[in-house]
Amino acid sequence: MILKQFYLPCLAHASYIVGDEPTGTAAVVDPQRDIDQYIAFAADHGLHIKHVFLTHLHADFVAGHLELRDRVGAKIYLGAAAKAGYAFTPLHDGDILEFGNVRLKVLETPGHTPESISIVVYDRGTSDTQPHAVLTGDTLFIGDVGRPDLRAALGWSAAELGSMLFDSVHTKLLALPDQSLVYPAHGAGSLCGKAISKETVSTLGEQRRSNYALQPMSKEAFIEVVTADQPEAPAYFVYDAVLNSQERPTLDQALARGMNPLTLDAVLELQAAGAQILDTRDAAEFASAHLAASINIGLVGQYATWAGTVLDRKNPIVIIADPGMENESAIRLGRIGFDHVAGYLRDGLHSLQSRPELVAFTERLSAQFAAELLSSSEPPLAIDVRAPRERAQKFIAGSVSIPLNHLTENLDKLPKDRTLLVYCAGGYRSSIAASLLKRSGFDPVGEIAGGIVGWESAKLPVQTSPVLP
C-alpha cells in the first residue's frame, strides 16, 4: 500500500493518494484543482487513479474532483448527505471500497459540514482488522477540530453542527485505536480552524492527550469552546462551498479561456471599464513602480486567500506579473474558483517604459522616520490592518485599527486631506492595503517598512494594552 500526502502551504491544504501497487489502482482524497502532481505520482508508481473522494464540500478551495474525472475517468465519491449537480457515489456509514491490499472504510462524521466523512485506511497486507490511518478531512485536525460555523449562510447554525461534531468525534473517531495515524485536510494557517498545529500527521492517541477539543467535557462545553474566537472567514468561502457542489469548467478550460497576452492599451481599456488590475509581484517591487490604480497581492504570501478576500467575483481580473509567472498567478486564483481572468499584461511592467505618466509608486518609510513623522505637529494617520487578535498583543500608539478584510467597507471613515501610513506585521498586508487605498483615491499613502516587526527592531515603543482603541 502507498499512502502519500501532498501539502500546499499557501492554502495550508493536505490531499492524499492511497494506492495499491499489485493492482495498479489508486484513490485521491481531497485533491487541489491543479491535478498534474497526482497524475505524475501515479504514473511514477504504476498506478491508475480510479477513485476521487471529497471528505466534504470544501469552502476554502475548489477541489479537483471534476478535473480528475475528466482527465483520467476517476469516479467521484461524496458523503451521502451531500447534494451535487454532477454524478457521484453517495457514501454511508460503514461503506467499504477495496482494491488489492487497500481497504477504505467510510465514517459519516458531520459537524464541520453536514456531509463530512472520514476515511479509515486499512493496509490488508499488514492487518485486516487494525486501521493504519484515518483521513479526517476537516472533522479532526492536529491540535483542533473543524469549525462548525461556516455553513450559517446555507442554513445550518453553529450550535447544530457543533452538536454533530461532538458526536462524530466521540462516537466515531475516538473509537478507533490510539495507534491509528491521523491525516487531516488542513494544517496551520487554514481558516477552517483556530488552533491547528504545524504538524501534518499525528496519532489518535496523541490527539486524545493533547488536542484541547478532545479533552473530557460536556457537549454544551464542547460547542462553546469550539465556536469561540474563530477567525473571520472570507466571503469567498460560501462561494467555493457551493462551487464544489456544481458542475463547472475545469481549470484547464478556465486557463485556456483567460490566459490572453494583452497590450497596454487593451489593459487600460479594461481598467477603464472596471477590470481589477492585479499585480502579483513582490511588495517591494510593487512599491518602487506599478501601473496606477493596480492592486498588489504578492505570490510570496497567502495570495489566494487575500485575492479571494479583496477582489470581487464580478469584474474581470487582469494580471501583471514577473515574466513567466503569469500562469502561476492564474492557477492560484483558479484554486479558489476565481476564473474571471481576462488576460495578462504582455511583457509585464516593461510595457510601461514608454508611458511614465502611468507609473505610480508607494513610499515605504523606515520605522525610525515613520516615528518622527507620527510625533510631528501634523502627523499622518497610522492605520493598523492586522487582525484584532494581533493588535491586542501590541500596536503603535495612536494608530487606528481597520483590519485588511474590512478596509474597503470603511473607506468613508478615512480622511482624504491627511497622509495615511499603513502597517501590518511585516509588510505583505500593508502593501495590499496601500494599493487599495490609492486605487480608491487616497493620496498620499505610505507604508511602514517591515511593519510592527521592523518597528520593534528599531527599538521603538509599542502599546501593549489588550484594550483595543
Short mmCIF file of C-alpha atoms in Angstrom, two decimals:
data_model
loop_
_atom_site.label_atom_id
_atom_site.label_comp_id
_atom_site.label_asym_id
_atom_site.label_seq_id
_atom_site.Cartn_x
_atom_site.Cartn_y
_atom_site.Cartn_z
CA MET A 1 0.00 0.00 0.00
CA ILE A 2 1.09 3.54 -0.76
CA LEU A 3 -0.21 6.49 1.27
CA LYS A 4 1.21 9.80 0.09
CA GLN A 5 0.40 13.25 1.48
CA PHE A 6 0.60 16.32 -0.75
CA TYR A 7 0.79 19.61 1.15
CA LEU A 8 0.05 23.02 -0.35
CA PRO A 9 1.48 25.64 2.05
CA CYS A 10 -0.26 28.74 0.62
CA LEU A 11 -3.68 27.24 1.39
CA ALA A 12 -2.45 25.01 4.26
CA HIS A 13 -4.18 22.19 2.39
CA ALA A 14 -3.35 18.48 2.56
CA SER A 15 -4.50 15.95 -0.02
CA TYR A 16 -3.72 12.26 -0.40
CA ILE A 17 -3.16 9.36 -2.76
CA VAL A 18 -3.87 5.87 -1.47
CA GLY A 19 -2.56 3.29 -3.92
CA ASP A 20 -2.19 -0.46 -4.30
CA GLU A 21 0.84 -1.42 -6.36
CA PRO A 22 -0.14 -5.05 -7.21
CA THR A 23 -3.43 -3.97 -8.81
CA GLY A 24 -2.17 -0.59 -10.03
CA THR A 25 -5.20 1.16 -8.53
CA ALA A 26 -5.29 4.46 -6.66
CA ALA A 27 -7.73 6.82 -4.98
CA VAL A 28 -7.16 10.54 -4.43
CA VAL A 29 -8.70 12.25 -1.43
CA ASP A 30 -9.46 16.00 -1.32
CA PRO A 31 -7.39 16.97 -4.38
CA GLN A 32 -6.44 20.53 -5.20
CA ARG A 33 -7.76 21.80 -8.52
CA ASP A 34 -4.45 21.61 -10.41
CA ILE A 35 -4.03 17.84 -10.57
CA ASP A 36 -0.81 17.27 -12.51
CA GLN A 37 1.13 16.21 -9.41
CA TYR A 38 -1.28 13.34 -8.66
CA ILE A 39 -1.15 12.08 -12.22
CA ALA A 40 2.65 12.28 -12.28
CA PHE A 41 2.95 10.45 -8.94
CA ALA A 42 0.55 7.76 -10.09
CA ALA A 43 2.47 7.28 -13.33
CA ASP A 44 5.78 7.01 -11.46
CA HIS A 45 4.34 4.24 -9.29
CA GLY A 46 2.43 2.35 -11.97
CA LEU A 47 -0.96 3.43 -10.64
CA HIS A 48 -4.19 4.45 -12.34
CA ILE A 49 -6.39 6.91 -10.43
CA LYS A 50 -9.82 5.29 -10.50
CA HIS A 51 -11.45 6.96 -7.50
CA VAL A 52 -11.62 10.51 -6.08
CA PHE A 53 -13.13 11.33 -2.69
CA LEU A 54 -14.14 14.63 -1.16
CA THR A 55 -14.39 14.39 2.61
CA HIS A 56 -16.77 17.36 2.36
CA LEU A 57 -17.66 20.26 0.10
CA HIS A 58 -14.67 22.43 0.90
CA ALA A 59 -15.09 26.16 1.46
CA ASP A 60 -11.53 27.48 1.24
CA PHE A 61 -10.57 26.00 -2.13
CA VAL A 62 -12.09 24.46 -5.24
CA ALA A 63 -11.29 20.76 -5.32
CA GLY A 64 -10.02 18.86 -8.36
CA HIS A 65 -12.61 16.09 -8.46
CA LEU A 66 -14.07 17.19 -11.80
CA GLU A 67 -10.57 17.60 -13.23
CA LEU A 68 -9.67 14.00 -12.25
CA ARG A 69 -12.99 12.74 -13.57
CA ASP A 70 -12.47 14.40 -16.95
CA ARG A 71 -8.73 13.77 -17.28
CA VAL A 72 -8.41 10.15 -16.09
CA GLY A 73 -12.00 8.92 -15.69
CA ALA A 74 -11.98 8.81 -11.89
CA LYS A 75 -15.26 8.04 -10.16
CA ILE A 76 -16.40 10.70 -7.66
CA TYR A 77 -17.46 9.84 -4.09
CA LEU A 78 -19.14 12.18 -1.57
CA GLY A 79 -20.82 11.72 1.78
CA ALA A 80 -24.40 10.53 1.49
CA ALA A 81 -25.74 13.82 2.88
CA ALA A 82 -24.15 15.80 0.04
CA LYS A 83 -26.15 17.34 -2.78
CA ALA A 84 -24.32 17.98 -6.03
CA GLY A 85 -25.02 18.81 -9.65
CA TYR A 86 -22.75 16.08 -11.04
CA ALA A 87 -22.91 12.30 -10.79
CA PHE A 88 -21.32 10.87 -7.63
CA THR A 89 -21.47 7.76 -5.48
CA PRO A 90 -23.01 8.57 -2.07
CA LEU A 91 -21.15 7.07 0.87
CA HIS A 92 -22.94 5.92 4.01
CA ASP A 93 -21.52 4.99 7.39
CA GLY A 94 -19.66 1.70 7.13
CA ASP A 95 -19.42 1.62 3.33
CA ILE A 96 -16.21 -0.06 2.13
CA LEU A 97 -14.17 0.27 -1.03
CA GLU A 98 -11.43 -2.32 -1.56
CA PHE A 99 -8.73 -2.65 -4.19
CA GLY A 100 -5.87 -5.09 -3.69
CA ASN A 101 -4.43 -4.68 -0.19
CA VAL A 102 -6.24 -1.38 0.36
CA ARG A 103 -9.49 -1.13 2.25
CA LEU A 104 -11.18 2.26 2.66
CA LYS A 105 -13.97 2.32 5.22
CA VAL A 106 -16.24 5.36 5.42
CA LEU A 107 -17.36 7.02 8.63
CA GLU A 108 -20.04 9.67 8.39
CA THR A 109 -18.64 12.44 10.60
CA PRO A 110 -20.85 15.53 10.21
CA GLY A 111 -20.04 18.67 12.15
CA HIS A 112 -17.70 20.85 10.17
CA THR A 113 -20.27 20.37 7.40
CA PRO A 114 -23.40 18.22 7.29
CA GLU A 115 -21.96 15.89 4.64
CA SER A 116 -18.49 15.39 6.15
CA ILE A 117 -16.96 11.94 6.10
CA SER A 118 -13.74 10.44 7.38
CA ILE A 119 -11.98 7.56 5.64
CA VAL A 120 -10.37 4.77 7.64
CA VAL A 121 -7.45 3.25 5.72
CA TYR A 122 -6.51 -0.40 6.19
CA ASP A 123 -3.36 -1.96 4.78
CA ARG A 124 -4.59 -5.52 4.43
CA GLY A 125 -1.06 -6.69 3.72
CA THR A 126 -0.25 -5.81 7.34
CA SER A 127 -3.56 -6.23 9.19
CA ASP A 128 -7.11 -6.93 8.16
CA THR A 129 -8.53 -5.58 11.40
CA GLN A 130 -6.28 -2.78 12.67
CA PRO A 131 -6.57 0.57 10.85
CA HIS A 132 -3.36 2.04 9.50
CA ALA A 133 -4.68 5.61 9.35
CA VAL A 134 -7.77 7.78 9.20
CA LEU A 135 -8.16 10.63 6.72
CA THR A 136 -10.23 13.01 8.82
CA GLY A 137 -10.91 15.82 6.34
CA ASP A 138 -11.84 18.88 8.38
CA THR A 139 -13.53 16.93 11.18
CA LEU A 140 -10.35 16.45 13.21
CA PHE A 141 -7.17 18.46 12.78
CA ILE A 142 -3.84 18.10 14.51
CA GLY A 143 -4.46 20.15 17.63
CA ASP A 144 -8.01 21.21 16.77
CA VAL A 145 -11.35 20.22 15.26
CA GLY A 146 -13.13 21.71 12.28
CA ARG A 147 -15.06 24.88 12.97
CA PRO A 148 -18.83 24.34 12.85
CA ASP A 149 -19.83 27.88 11.87
CA LEU A 150 -19.07 28.02 8.14
CA ARG A 151 -22.48 26.86 6.94
CA ALA A 152 -24.55 29.60 8.55
CA ALA A 153 -25.22 31.23 5.16
CA LEU A 154 -26.56 27.88 3.93
CA GLY A 155 -28.99 27.42 6.79
CA TRP A 156 -27.01 25.50 9.42
CA SER A 157 -26.34 27.03 12.83
CA ALA A 158 -23.00 26.62 14.58
CA ALA A 159 -24.81 25.01 17.53
CA GLU A 160 -26.46 22.39 15.31
CA LEU A 161 -23.23 21.46 13.57
CA GLY A 162 -21.26 21.70 16.81
CA SER A 163 -23.55 19.10 18.35
CA MET A 164 -22.99 16.83 15.33
CA LEU A 165 -19.25 17.41 15.55
CA PHE A 166 -19.16 16.35 19.21
CA ASP A 167 -20.94 13.10 18.37
CA SER A 168 -18.74 12.44 15.32
CA VAL A 169 -15.52 12.93 17.24
CA HIS A 170 -16.53 10.92 20.30
CA THR A 171 -18.56 8.07 18.81
CA LYS A 172 -16.70 7.60 15.52
CA LEU A 173 -13.11 8.86 15.58
CA LEU A 174 -12.18 8.32 19.22
CA ALA A 175 -13.49 4.75 18.91
CA LEU A 176 -10.52 3.94 16.65
CA PRO A 177 -7.26 2.54 18.10
CA ASP A 178 -4.79 5.04 19.55
CA GLN A 179 -2.03 3.99 17.14
CA SER A 180 -4.09 5.00 14.10
CA LEU A 181 -2.36 7.76 12.15
CA VAL A 182 -4.40 10.95 11.76
CA TYR A 183 -4.14 12.73 8.41
CA PRO A 184 -6.31 15.89 8.18
CA ALA A 185 -7.14 18.04 5.16
CA HIS A 186 -5.60 21.24 6.58
CA GLY A 187 -2.69 22.47 8.65
CA ALA A 188 -1.62 25.63 10.46
CA GLY A 189 -2.74 28.80 8.73
CA SER A 190 -6.03 27.43 7.48
CA LEU A 191 -9.12 29.41 8.45
CA CYS A 192 -11.07 26.15 8.81
CA GLY A 193 -9.92 26.00 12.45
CA LYS A 194 -8.43 28.31 15.08
CA ALA A 195 -5.62 26.32 16.73
CA ILE A 196 -4.35 23.93 14.06
CA SER A 197 -0.85 22.57 14.64
CA LYS A 198 2.06 22.99 12.24
CA GLU A 199 2.35 19.19 12.25
CA THR A 200 0.59 17.48 9.36
CA VAL A 201 0.29 13.97 10.84
CA SER A 202 -0.23 12.58 14.33
CA THR A 203 -1.77 9.59 16.06
CA LEU A 204 -5.19 9.33 17.56
CA GLY A 205 -3.65 8.61 20.95
CA GLU A 206 -1.54 11.77 20.84
CA GLN A 207 -4.56 13.81 19.84
CA ARG A 208 -6.59 12.28 22.65
CA ARG A 209 -3.91 13.52 25.05
CA SER A 210 -3.03 16.94 23.60
CA ASN A 211 -5.93 18.28 21.50
CA TYR A 212 -7.88 20.84 23.54
CA ALA A 213 -11.17 19.88 21.86
CA LEU A 214 -10.82 16.19 22.74
CA GLN A 215 -10.50 16.68 26.50
CA PRO A 216 -13.34 15.41 28.71
CA MET A 217 -16.22 17.91 28.65
CA SER A 218 -19.95 18.05 28.13
CA LYS A 219 -21.43 18.55 24.69
CA GLU A 220 -22.51 22.05 25.71
CA ALA A 221 -18.99 22.95 26.83
CA PHE A 222 -17.57 21.48 23.63
CA ILE A 223 -19.86 23.61 21.46
CA GLU A 224 -18.95 26.70 23.46
CA VAL A 225 -15.20 26.17 23.26
CA VAL A 226 -15.02 25.25 19.56
CA THR A 227 -17.25 28.11 18.42
CA ALA A 228 -15.45 30.77 20.48
CA ASP A 229 -12.80 33.07 18.97
CA GLN A 230 -12.94 31.64 15.46
CA PRO A 231 -11.18 33.79 12.83
CA GLU A 232 -13.45 35.60 10.42
CA ALA A 233 -13.99 33.61 7.25
CA PRO A 234 -13.57 35.34 3.87
CA ALA A 235 -16.72 35.91 1.82
CA TYR A 236 -15.49 33.57 -0.91
CA PHE A 237 -15.81 30.55 1.42
CA VAL A 238 -19.55 30.22 0.77
CA TYR A 239 -18.93 30.72 -2.95
CA ASP A 240 -16.37 27.91 -3.04
CA ALA A 241 -18.51 25.54 -0.98
CA VAL A 242 -21.35 25.99 -3.46
CA LEU A 243 -18.99 25.75 -6.45
CA ASN A 244 -17.67 22.41 -5.18
CA SER A 245 -21.21 21.06 -5.43
CA GLN A 246 -21.73 22.21 -9.02
CA GLU A 247 -20.73 21.15 -12.49
CA ARG A 248 -18.28 23.80 -13.70
CA PRO A 249 -15.43 24.31 -16.19
CA THR A 250 -12.20 22.55 -15.35
CA LEU A 251 -9.07 24.51 -14.51
CA ASP A 252 -7.58 23.71 -17.92
CA GLN A 253 -10.67 25.15 -19.61
CA ALA A 254 -10.56 28.27 -17.45
CA LEU A 255 -6.87 28.85 -18.18
CA ALA A 256 -7.35 28.33 -21.91
CA ARG A 257 -10.06 30.98 -21.85
CA GLY A 258 -8.32 33.50 -19.61
CA MET A 259 -4.58 33.42 -20.34
CA ASN A 260 -4.51 36.02 -23.08
CA PRO A 261 -1.49 38.32 -23.56
CA LEU A 262 -2.82 41.87 -23.65
CA THR A 263 -1.28 45.08 -24.92
CA LEU A 264 -1.02 48.01 -22.55
CA ASP A 265 -3.78 49.83 -24.43
CA ALA A 266 -6.07 46.82 -24.07
CA VAL A 267 -5.35 46.65 -20.34
CA LEU A 268 -6.11 50.35 -19.95
CA GLU A 269 -9.41 49.90 -21.79
CA LEU A 270 -10.37 47.03 -19.49
CA GLN A 271 -9.31 49.04 -16.45
CA ALA A 272 -11.47 51.96 -17.56
CA ALA A 273 -14.41 49.56 -17.89
CA GLY A 274 -13.98 48.33 -14.30
CA ALA A 275 -11.47 45.50 -14.56
CA GLN A 276 -9.36 44.75 -11.50
CA ILE A 277 -5.65 45.06 -12.26
CA LEU A 278 -3.86 42.53 -10.08
CA ASP A 279 -0.10 42.94 -9.67
CA THR A 280 1.34 39.74 -8.20
CA ARG A 281 4.92 40.90 -7.80
CA ASP A 282 6.78 41.26 -4.52
CA ALA A 283 5.59 44.15 -2.34
CA ALA A 284 8.94 45.99 -2.52
CA GLU A 285 8.97 45.79 -6.33
CA PHE A 286 5.38 46.99 -6.48
CA ALA A 287 6.17 49.94 -4.20
CA SER A 288 9.01 51.09 -6.43
CA ALA A 289 6.88 51.14 -9.62
CA HIS A 290 3.46 49.91 -10.70
CA LEU A 291 0.58 50.71 -13.00
CA ALA A 292 -1.52 53.36 -11.28
CA ALA A 293 -4.67 52.03 -9.58
CA SER A 294 -3.49 48.42 -9.63
CA ILE A 295 -3.87 46.12 -6.62
CA ASN A 296 -0.84 44.35 -5.19
CA ILE A 297 -1.26 40.82 -3.83
CA GLY A 298 2.14 39.13 -3.95
CA LEU A 299 2.59 35.49 -4.85
CA VAL A 300 5.02 35.08 -1.95
CA GLY A 301 2.32 35.20 0.76
CA GLN A 302 -1.24 33.97 1.28
CA TYR A 303 -2.03 35.08 -2.23
CA ALA A 304 -5.17 33.07 -2.92
CA THR A 305 -6.78 33.81 0.44
CA TRP A 306 -6.23 37.56 0.13
CA ALA A 307 -7.24 37.60 -3.53
CA GLY A 308 -10.50 35.94 -2.55
CA THR A 309 -10.93 38.49 0.22
CA VAL A 310 -10.25 41.80 -1.52
CA LEU A 311 -11.12 41.09 -5.17
CA ASP A 312 -14.70 40.77 -6.37
CA ARG A 313 -16.16 37.98 -8.49
CA LYS A 314 -17.99 40.27 -10.91
CA ASN A 315 -15.36 42.41 -12.60
CA PRO A 316 -12.66 40.83 -14.78
CA ILE A 317 -9.13 40.40 -13.44
CA VAL A 318 -6.07 41.40 -15.45
CA ILE A 319 -2.76 40.07 -14.17
CA ILE A 320 0.55 41.91 -14.06
CA ALA A 321 3.33 39.54 -13.04
CA ASP A 322 7.03 38.96 -13.23
CA PRO A 323 7.72 37.49 -16.69
CA GLY A 324 6.99 33.76 -16.62
CA MET A 325 4.76 33.94 -13.51
CA GLU A 326 1.52 34.84 -15.27
CA ASN A 327 0.31 31.24 -15.44
CA GLU A 328 1.15 30.56 -11.79
CA SER A 329 -0.76 33.70 -10.82
CA ALA A 330 -3.84 32.46 -12.70
CA ILE A 331 -3.58 28.86 -11.44
CA ARG A 332 -3.56 30.04 -7.85
CA LEU A 333 -6.63 32.17 -8.49
CA GLY A 334 -8.23 29.13 -10.07
CA ARG A 335 -7.63 27.15 -6.88
CA ILE A 336 -10.28 29.31 -5.20
CA GLY A 337 -12.57 29.42 -8.24
CA PHE A 338 -11.63 32.90 -9.42
CA ASP A 339 -11.74 32.04 -13.10
CA HIS A 340 -12.74 35.51 -14.33
CA VAL A 341 -9.24 36.34 -15.59
CA ALA A 342 -9.38 38.34 -18.80
CA GLY A 343 -5.67 38.08 -19.54
CA TYR A 344 -2.29 39.43 -18.51
CA LEU A 345 -0.18 42.43 -19.46
CA ARG A 346 2.23 41.29 -22.14
CA ASP A 347 5.84 41.93 -21.08
CA GLY A 348 4.68 42.90 -17.60
CA LEU A 349 5.82 46.23 -16.22
CA HIS A 350 8.29 46.65 -19.10
CA SER A 351 5.24 47.69 -21.13
CA LEU A 352 5.18 50.96 -19.16
CA GLN A 353 8.69 52.11 -20.08
CA SER A 354 7.41 54.44 -22.77
CA ARG A 355 4.45 55.62 -20.65
CA PRO A 356 5.97 57.09 -17.45
CA GLU A 357 2.78 59.06 -16.76
CA LEU A 358 1.04 55.76 -15.96
CA VAL A 359 3.61 54.70 -13.36
CA ALA A 360 2.88 55.15 -9.66
CA PHE A 361 4.84 54.24 -6.54
CA THR A 362 4.24 53.80 -2.81
CA GLU A 363 6.65 55.30 -0.33
CA ARG A 364 7.92 52.77 2.20
CA LEU A 365 9.21 54.62 5.25
CA SER A 366 11.75 53.29 7.71
CA ALA A 367 10.36 52.72 11.18
CA GLN A 368 12.53 55.50 12.62
CA PHE A 369 11.40 58.05 10.02
CA ALA A 370 7.78 56.97 10.43
CA ALA A 371 8.09 57.50 14.20
CA GLU A 372 9.41 61.02 13.62
CA LEU A 373 6.50 61.85 11.34
CA LEU A 374 3.97 60.40 13.77
CA SER A 375 5.35 62.61 16.56
CA SER A 376 5.33 65.77 14.42
CA SER A 377 2.86 68.63 14.70
CA GLU A 378 0.89 67.40 11.66
CA PRO A 379 1.24 63.63 11.87
CA PRO A 380 -0.07 61.15 9.29
CA LEU A 381 -2.87 58.82 10.31
CA ALA A 382 -1.38 55.41 11.09
CA ILE A 383 -3.65 52.53 10.09
CA ASP A 384 -3.12 49.05 11.54
CA VAL A 385 -4.53 46.49 9.07
CA ARG A 386 -3.75 43.40 11.13
CA ALA A 387 -6.39 41.17 12.70
CA PRO A 388 -7.85 42.21 16.08
CA ARG A 389 -6.10 39.35 17.90
CA GLU A 390 -2.73 40.53 16.59
CA ARG A 391 -3.42 44.09 17.58
CA ALA A 392 -4.48 43.06 21.07
CA GLN A 393 -0.91 41.88 21.66
CA LYS A 394 0.83 45.12 20.61
CA PHE A 395 0.30 48.11 18.36
CA ILE A 396 1.70 51.53 17.56
CA ALA A 397 0.24 54.14 19.87
CA GLY A 398 -2.18 56.48 18.15
CA SER A 399 -2.89 54.15 15.24
CA VAL A 400 -6.41 53.16 14.28
CA SER A 401 -7.43 49.56 13.71
CA ILE A 402 -9.02 48.68 10.37
CA PRO A 403 -8.35 45.01 9.57
CA LEU A 404 -7.50 44.46 5.91
CA ASN A 405 -10.55 42.29 5.30
CA HIS A 406 -12.74 45.25 6.35
CA LEU A 407 -10.77 48.06 4.76
CA THR A 408 -12.90 48.70 1.68
CA GLU A 409 -16.12 48.89 3.68
CA ASN A 410 -14.60 51.52 5.98
CA LEU A 411 -13.12 53.89 3.40
CA ASP A 412 -15.71 56.55 4.16
CA LYS A 413 -14.32 56.82 7.70
CA LEU A 414 -10.85 57.85 6.49
CA PRO A 415 -9.77 61.44 5.79
CA LYS A 416 -8.73 62.40 2.28
CA ASP A 417 -6.94 65.53 3.43
CA ARG A 418 -4.35 63.73 5.56
CA THR A 419 -1.43 61.44 4.79
CA LEU A 420 -2.19 57.78 5.55
CA LEU A 421 0.53 55.48 6.86
CA VAL A 422 -0.30 51.77 6.78
CA TYR A 423 1.34 48.94 8.69
CA CYS A 424 0.84 45.23 9.35
CA ALA A 425 3.11 42.53 10.79
CA GLY A 426 5.85 42.53 8.16
CA GLY A 427 4.73 44.40 5.04
CA TYR A 428 2.71 41.95 2.95
CA ARG A 429 -0.77 43.07 4.00
CA SER A 430 0.19 46.75 4.21
CA SER A 431 1.12 46.65 0.52
CA ILE A 432 -2.31 45.24 -0.32
CA ALA A 433 -3.96 47.89 1.86
CA ALA A 434 -1.94 50.78 0.44
CA SER A 435 -2.76 49.72 -3.12
CA LEU A 436 -6.48 49.54 -2.28
CA LEU A 437 -6.37 52.97 -0.66
CA LYS A 438 -4.60 54.55 -3.63
CA ARG A 439 -7.00 52.87 -6.04
CA SER A 440 -9.84 54.48 -4.08
CA GLY A 441 -8.36 57.97 -4.45
CA PHE A 442 -6.43 58.40 -1.20
CA ASP A 443 -3.14 60.25 -1.59
CA PRO A 444 -0.53 60.38 -0.23
CA VAL A 445 -0.40 56.85 1.17
CA GLY A 446 2.73 55.29 2.62
CA GLU A 447 3.76 52.14 4.46
CA ILE A 448 5.92 51.47 7.49
CA ALA A 449 8.60 49.20 6.03
CA GLY A 450 8.80 45.91 7.92
CA GLY A 451 5.57 46.57 9.80
CA ILE A 452 5.41 46.03 13.55
CA VAL A 453 8.43 43.72 13.31
CA GLY A 454 10.52 46.49 11.79
CA TRP A 455 9.16 48.95 14.34
CA GLU A 456 10.25 46.78 17.27
CA SER A 457 13.60 46.00 15.63
CA ALA A 458 14.25 49.76 15.63
CA LYS A 459 13.69 49.70 19.43
CA LEU A 460 10.59 51.84 19.12
CA PRO A 461 7.85 51.57 21.76
CA VAL A 462 4.60 49.66 21.24
CA GLN A 463 1.35 49.84 23.12
CA THR A 464 0.64 46.53 24.84
CA SER A 465 -2.71 47.19 26.46
CA PRO A 466 -5.23 44.48 25.49
CA VAL A 467 -7.89 47.19 25.20
CA LEU A 468 -8.49 47.92 21.52
CA PRO A 469 -8.84 51.65 20.87
#
